[in-house]
Amino acid sequence: MSIPSKEKEKIQQLSAKAKTAFQTAQTEKELYDCKTQFIGKKSLLTLARKEIKNCPADQKPAWGAFFNQVFQELSIFYNERQKELSQRSLDQKIEREVIDLSLPGPSFPNGSKHPITKLLEQIIEIFIPLGYSIQTGPYVESDWYNFSALNFPPFHPSRDLQDTFYVGKDHVLRTHTSPVQIRSLESLAPPFAVLAPGAVFRSDSDISHSPMFHQVEGLYVNQKVSLADLKGTLSYFLKKLFQSSKIQLRFRPSFFPFTEPSAEYDISCPFCNRKGCSVCKKSGWIEIGGCGLVHPEVFHSVQWDSCQWQGFAFGLGVERLAVILYNIPDIRLFFENDVRFLKQFSAV
Ligand code: PHE
């Protein structure tokens, strides 16, 4: 049985009304309200659909199919209008948006020099006014420059003291900056004073040793050079670096094949003024480096007359100084490049 045409017409009119309402809605909110009104749970159409159960049984399938079609049509109609309106509101938003080109852009964090580079520069700045010039040498050195010319005898155990990285049979990664002493003596006319900063390499790694670290070598050559000149120079340098006239310098007898006499030099602990603290391990003194007067054999290595020329040389470990200056617990922190660590030095 088909549906009585009068009733069918009523529903069709309601559906047409709903379509017009959807079409005339101007905002998504308005459209949503129309949806509730026309096809929501309490709408006339939904209520009418529920009446199917009271129809004569033979009309039920026709009513069911008819309502399905009406609701399907309306929901397609609704969805399309919904898409239109949401696109329209997006377009309007974009139209309203003003880009202010005068606003500051996003800020990027500033980089800064590595603390070791800064300290190297500080050290250099103290020596330059004293007449020192900067000299450099290669990282891969021949056995001659790193050892033999510096009076290390062949097969002598002192070569093992420095945990050398060998590069082939006759070459090494330089274990200290002292080879630059030989290179300077070969290329410069005396008298001269040179400073040789740079990386050095030793097969050693723990909280106070790193396989790559930095040294600064000093060499002064003239006709008469004494231990007093050496001590005066180091004392001046350390007072400047630690910005304190109270810093005292102490020499302890030591041995290096390329200096005679040789000494290790310490400074009075700048943190406790020799009273004893955790930085100086209660001794009141902190070891800084090695030094001495140039050994005559070093002059002979480069065919210089050791009766005519004298010199002093000193070396210092830059990371070691940094550890003291900034109270750093582990030297390896300087090479891990953790930005949180490095950032703390951006103002130093
Ligand atoms: N080259 C020595 C070292 O690395 C330090 C030093 C330099 C000693 C100059 C004396 C003179 O331990």
Coordinates of C-alpha atoms and ligand atoms in Angstrom, one line a residue:
M1 CA 0.0 0.0 0.0
S2 CA 1.2 3.5 -0.8
I3 CA 1.1 6.4 1.6
P4 CA -1.9 8.7 1.6
S5 CA -0.9 11.6 -0.5
K6 CA -2.2 14.3 1.8
E7 CA 0.0 13.2 4.7
K8 CA 3.0 12.7 2.4
E9 CA 2.6 16.3 1.2
K10 CA 2.7 17.6 4.8
I11 CA 6.0 15.9 5.4
Q12 CA 7.3 17.2 2.1
Q13 CA 6.3 20.7 3.0
L14 CA 8.1 20.4 6.3
S15 CA 11.2 19.1 4.6
A16 CA 11.1 22.0 2.1
K17 CA 10.8 24.4 5.0
A18 CA 13.8 22.8 6.7
K19 CA 15.8 23.2 3.4
T20 CA 14.9 26.8 3.2
A21 CA 15.9 27.4 6.8
F22 CA 19.3 25.7 6.3
Q23 CA 19.8 27.7 3.2
T24 CA 19.0 31.0 4.9
A25 CA 21.1 30.4 8.0
Q26 CA 24.0 32.8 7.9
T27 CA 26.3 31.4 10.6
E28 CA 27.2 27.9 11.8
K29 CA 25.4 28.6 15.1
E30 CA 22.2 29.6 13.2
L31 CA 22.5 26.5 11.1
Y32 CA 22.9 24.3 14.1
D33 CA 19.8 25.8 15.7
C34 CA 17.8 25.0 12.5
K35 CA 19.1 21.4 12.6
T36 CA 17.7 21.0 16.2
Q37 CA 14.5 22.6 15.1
F38 CA 13.9 20.5 12.0
I39 CA 15.6 17.2 12.4
G40 CA 16.5 17.2 16.1
K41 CA 15.1 14.7 18.6
K42 CA 12.0 16.8 19.3
S43 CA 11.4 18.1 15.9
L44 CA 8.1 17.7 14.1
L45 CA 9.7 15.4 11.5
T46 CA 11.2 13.1 14.1
L47 CA 8.0 13.0 16.0
A48 CA 6.1 12.2 12.8
R49 CA 8.6 9.4 12.0
K50 CA 7.9 7.9 15.4
E51 CA 4.2 7.6 14.5
I52 CA 5.0 4.9 11.9
K53 CA 4.4 2.4 14.6
N54 CA 0.8 3.5 14.8
C55 CA 0.1 3.1 11.0
P56 CA -1.7 0.3 9.4
A57 CA 0.8 -2.5 9.1
D58 CA 0.6 -2.6 5.3
Q59 CA 1.7 1.1 5.1
K60 CA 4.7 0.8 7.5
P61 CA 7.4 -0.2 4.9
A62 CA 6.4 2.6 2.6
W63 CA 6.5 5.1 5.5
G64 CA 9.8 3.8 6.7
A65 CA 11.4 4.1 3.2
F66 CA 9.9 7.6 2.7
F67 CA 11.2 9.0 6.0
N68 CA 14.6 7.5 5.5
Q69 CA 14.9 9.3 2.2
V70 CA 13.6 12.6 3.7
F71 CA 16.2 12.4 6.6
Q72 CA 19.0 11.4 4.3
E73 CA 18.3 14.3 1.9
L74 CA 18.1 16.8 4.7
S75 CA 21.3 15.6 6.3
I76 CA 23.2 15.8 3.0
F77 CA 21.7 19.3 2.6
Y78 CA 22.7 20.2 6.1
N79 CA 26.3 19.0 5.7
E80 CA 26.9 20.9 2.5
R81 CA 25.6 24.1 4.0
Q82 CA 27.7 23.5 7.1
K83 CA 30.8 23.2 4.9
E84 CA 30.0 26.4 3.1
L85 CA 29.5 28.3 6.3
S86 CA 32.6 27.1 7.9
Q87 CA 34.7 27.9 4.8
R88 CA 33.0 31.4 4.8
S89 CA 33.9 32.1 8.4
L90 CA 37.5 31.0 7.7
D91 CA 37.8 33.3 4.7
Q92 CA 36.4 36.2 6.8
K93 CA 39.0 35.4 9.6
I94 CA 41.8 35.5 7.1
E95 CA 40.5 38.7 5.6
R96 CA 40.4 40.3 9.0
E97 CA 43.9 39.1 9.9
V98 CA 46.5 41.9 9.7
I99 CA 50.2 41.0 9.7
D100 CA 52.2 43.5 11.6
L101 CA 55.6 43.5 9.9
S102 CA 57.0 45.9 12.6
L103 CA 56.6 43.3 15.4
P104 CA 60.0 41.8 16.5
G105 CA 60.7 38.4 15.1
P106 CA 61.3 35.3 17.3
S107 CA 64.5 35.6 19.2
F108 CA 67.4 33.1 18.8
P109 CA 69.8 32.4 21.6
N110 CA 73.2 34.1 21.1
G111 CA 76.2 31.8 20.8
S112 CA 79.4 32.7 22.7
K113 CA 83.0 31.6 22.7
H114 CA 84.0 28.4 24.4
P115 CA 85.3 29.1 28.0
I116 CA 88.7 27.6 27.0
T117 CA 89.0 29.8 24.0
K118 CA 88.2 32.8 26.2
L119 CA 90.8 31.8 28.8
L120 CA 93.4 31.3 26.0
E121 CA 92.6 34.8 24.7
Q122 CA 92.9 36.2 28.2
I123 CA 96.3 34.6 28.7
I124 CA 97.5 35.9 25.3
E125 CA 96.4 39.4 26.2
I126 CA 98.5 39.4 29.3
F127 CA 101.7 38.4 27.4
I128 CA 101.4 40.5 24.3
P129 CA 102.2 43.8 26.1
L130 CA 105.4 42.1 27.4
G131 CA 106.6 41.7 23.9
Y132 CA 105.6 38.1 23.3
S133 CA 104.6 37.0 19.7
I134 CA 102.3 34.1 18.9
Q135 CA 103.8 30.9 17.3
T136 CA 102.0 27.8 16.3
G137 CA 102.9 24.3 15.2
P138 CA 101.2 21.2 13.7
Y139 CA 99.3 18.7 15.8
V140 CA 101.0 15.8 14.1
E141 CA 104.7 16.2 14.9
S142 CA 107.7 14.1 14.0
D143 CA 109.5 12.2 16.8
W144 CA 112.3 14.8 16.3
Y145 CA 110.3 17.8 17.2
N146 CA 108.2 16.3 19.9
F147 CA 111.1 14.4 21.6
S148 CA 114.6 14.1 20.1
A149 CA 115.3 17.8 19.5
L150 CA 114.1 18.5 23.1
N151 CA 116.8 16.2 24.4
F152 CA 114.6 13.1 25.1
P153 CA 117.2 10.3 24.5
P154 CA 116.0 7.5 22.1
F155 CA 114.2 4.7 23.9
H156 CA 114.4 6.7 27.1
P157 CA 111.5 6.0 29.6
S158 CA 110.7 9.7 29.8
R159 CA 109.1 9.3 26.4
D160 CA 106.5 7.0 28.1
L161 CA 105.7 9.6 30.7
Q162 CA 103.4 11.4 28.4
D163 CA 101.2 8.5 27.2
T164 CA 101.9 9.2 23.5
F165 CA 99.5 8.6 20.6
Y166 CA 101.6 7.4 17.8
V167 CA 100.8 8.2 14.1
G168 CA 102.9 5.7 12.2
K169 CA 106.5 4.9 13.4
D170 CA 108.1 8.3 13.4
H171 CA 105.2 10.6 14.0
V172 CA 103.0 11.4 17.1
L173 CA 100.1 13.6 18.0
R174 CA 102.1 16.2 19.9
T175 CA 102.1 15.5 23.6
H176 CA 103.0 19.1 24.5
T177 CA 103.5 22.5 23.0
S178 CA 107.3 22.3 23.6
P179 CA 108.0 21.3 19.9
V180 CA 107.1 24.9 19.1
Q181 CA 110.2 25.9 21.0
I182 CA 112.3 24.1 18.4
R183 CA 110.3 25.5 15.5
S184 CA 110.7 29.0 16.9
L185 CA 114.4 28.6 17.4
E186 CA 114.7 27.4 13.8
S187 CA 112.8 30.3 12.3
L188 CA 113.3 33.4 14.5
A189 CA 116.3 35.6 15.0
P190 CA 117.3 36.1 18.7
P191 CA 116.5 37.8 21.0
F192 CA 112.8 36.8 21.0
A193 CA 109.9 36.0 23.3
V194 CA 107.2 33.7 22.0
L195 CA 103.9 32.2 23.2
A196 CA 102.6 29.0 21.7
P197 CA 99.0 28.2 22.6
G198 CA 97.3 25.1 21.3
A199 CA 95.8 21.6 21.6
V200 CA 97.9 18.7 22.8
F201 CA 97.1 15.0 23.0
R202 CA 97.8 12.3 25.6
S203 CA 96.2 8.9 26.0
D204 CA 94.7 9.6 29.3
S205 CA 91.1 10.2 30.5
D206 CA 89.6 10.7 34.0
I207 CA 88.1 13.6 35.9
S208 CA 91.3 15.6 35.7
H209 CA 92.7 14.3 32.4
S210 CA 91.3 14.5 28.9
P211 CA 92.9 13.0 25.8
M212 CA 92.9 16.4 24.1
F213 CA 93.6 19.5 26.1
H214 CA 95.3 22.9 25.7
Q215 CA 98.7 24.2 26.7
V216 CA 100.4 27.5 26.4
E217 CA 104.2 27.4 26.0
G218 CA 106.4 30.4 26.7
L219 CA 110.0 30.8 25.5
Y220 CA 112.3 33.7 26.0
V221 CA 115.8 33.7 24.5
N222 CA 118.4 36.4 25.0
Q223 CA 122.1 36.6 25.8
K224 CA 121.6 36.6 29.6
V225 CA 118.5 35.0 31.0
S226 CA 118.1 33.9 34.6
L227 CA 115.7 32.0 36.8
A228 CA 114.8 35.4 38.4
D229 CA 113.6 36.6 35.0
L230 CA 111.4 33.4 34.7
K231 CA 110.0 33.8 38.2
G232 CA 109.3 37.5 37.7
T233 CA 107.5 36.8 34.4
L234 CA 105.3 34.0 35.8
S235 CA 104.6 35.9 38.9
Y236 CA 103.4 39.0 36.9
F237 CA 101.3 36.8 34.7
L238 CA 99.6 34.9 37.5
K239 CA 98.8 38.0 39.5
K240 CA 97.2 39.5 36.4
L241 CA 95.2 36.4 35.6
F242 CA 93.9 35.9 39.1
Q243 CA 93.5 39.7 39.5
S244 CA 95.2 39.6 42.8
S245 CA 98.5 41.0 44.0
K246 CA 98.4 38.5 46.9
I247 CA 99.1 35.5 44.7
Q248 CA 102.5 34.0 45.6
L249 CA 104.6 31.8 43.3
R250 CA 106.6 28.8 44.4
F251 CA 109.1 26.7 42.4
R252 CA 109.7 23.0 43.3
P253 CA 112.7 21.2 41.8
S254 CA 111.7 18.9 39.0
F255 CA 112.9 17.3 35.8
F256 CA 112.3 17.9 32.1
P257 CA 114.9 16.8 29.5
F258 CA 114.7 20.2 27.8
T259 CA 115.3 22.5 30.8
E260 CA 118.1 22.7 33.3
P261 CA 117.4 23.5 36.1
S262 CA 113.8 22.5 35.9
A263 CA 111.0 23.3 38.2
E264 CA 107.3 22.8 38.7
Y265 CA 105.5 26.0 39.8
D266 CA 102.6 26.4 42.2
I267 CA 100.5 29.4 43.2
S268 CA 99.3 30.1 46.7
C269 CA 95.6 29.0 46.7
P270 CA 93.5 32.1 45.7
F271 CA 90.5 30.6 47.5
C272 CA 91.9 30.3 51.0
N273 CA 95.1 32.3 51.0
R274 CA 97.2 29.3 51.9
K275 CA 95.0 28.4 54.9
G276 CA 94.0 25.1 53.2
C277 CA 90.7 24.3 51.5
S278 CA 89.1 21.7 49.2
V279 CA 90.4 23.3 46.0
C280 CA 94.1 23.1 47.1
K281 CA 93.4 19.8 48.9
K282 CA 94.4 21.4 52.2
S283 CA 97.9 22.1 51.0
G284 CA 97.6 25.9 50.5
W285 CA 99.2 25.6 47.0
I286 CA 98.0 24.7 43.5
E287 CA 100.2 23.2 40.8
I288 CA 100.1 25.1 37.6
G289 CA 102.8 23.8 35.2
G290 CA 106.5 23.1 34.5
C291 CA 109.3 25.5 33.7
G292 CA 113.1 26.0 33.6
L293 CA 116.1 27.4 31.8
V294 CA 116.6 26.2 28.2
H295 CA 118.9 23.1 28.3
P296 CA 122.1 23.7 26.3
E297 CA 121.3 20.5 24.3
V298 CA 118.1 22.2 23.0
F299 CA 120.3 25.0 21.5
H300 CA 122.6 22.4 20.0
S301 CA 119.7 20.6 18.3
V302 CA 119.2 23.8 16.2
Q303 CA 122.9 24.6 15.9
W304 CA 122.9 27.5 18.2
D305 CA 125.8 28.4 20.4
S306 CA 124.7 27.6 24.0
C307 CA 127.6 29.7 25.3
Q308 CA 126.2 32.8 23.6
W309 CA 122.4 32.2 24.2
Q310 CA 120.3 31.5 27.2
G311 CA 116.6 31.2 27.6
F312 CA 113.7 30.3 29.9
A313 CA 110.7 28.2 29.0
F314 CA 107.4 27.5 30.8
G315 CA 104.3 25.5 30.0
L316 CA 100.8 25.7 31.5
G317 CA 97.7 23.6 31.2
V318 CA 94.7 25.8 30.2
E319 CA 92.0 23.4 31.3
R320 CA 93.8 23.1 34.6
L321 CA 93.7 26.9 35.1
A322 CA 90.1 27.0 34.1
V323 CA 89.2 24.3 36.6
I324 CA 90.8 26.4 39.3
L325 CA 89.4 29.8 38.1
Y326 CA 85.8 28.5 37.7
N327 CA 85.9 25.7 40.3
I328 CA 84.9 22.9 37.9
P329 CA 84.6 19.4 39.3
D330 CA 85.4 17.5 36.1
I331 CA 87.7 18.6 33.3
R332 CA 85.7 16.5 30.8
L333 CA 82.8 19.0 31.1
F334 CA 84.8 21.3 28.9
F335 CA 84.5 18.8 26.0
E336 CA 81.0 17.4 26.3
N337 CA 79.6 20.7 25.0
D338 CA 76.5 20.5 27.1
V339 CA 74.9 23.9 26.4
R340 CA 73.7 24.2 30.0
F341 CA 77.3 24.0 31.2
L342 CA 78.7 26.3 28.5
K343 CA 75.9 28.9 28.9
Q344 CA 77.2 29.7 32.4
F345 CA 80.4 31.2 30.8
S346 CA 78.7 33.5 28.3
A347 CA 79.3 36.5 30.5
V348 CA 82.8 35.6 31.8
Ligands
PHE1 N1 106.2 20.5 28.2 C1 106.1 20.3 29.6 C2 104.8 19.4 29.9 O1 104.0 19.2 29.0 C3 105.9 21.5 30.4 C4 107.2 22.4 30.3 C5 107.2 23.4 29.3 C6 108.2 22.2 31.1 C7 108.3 24.2 29.3 C8 109.3 23.1 31.1 C9 109.4 24.0 30.1 O2 104.7 18.9 31.0

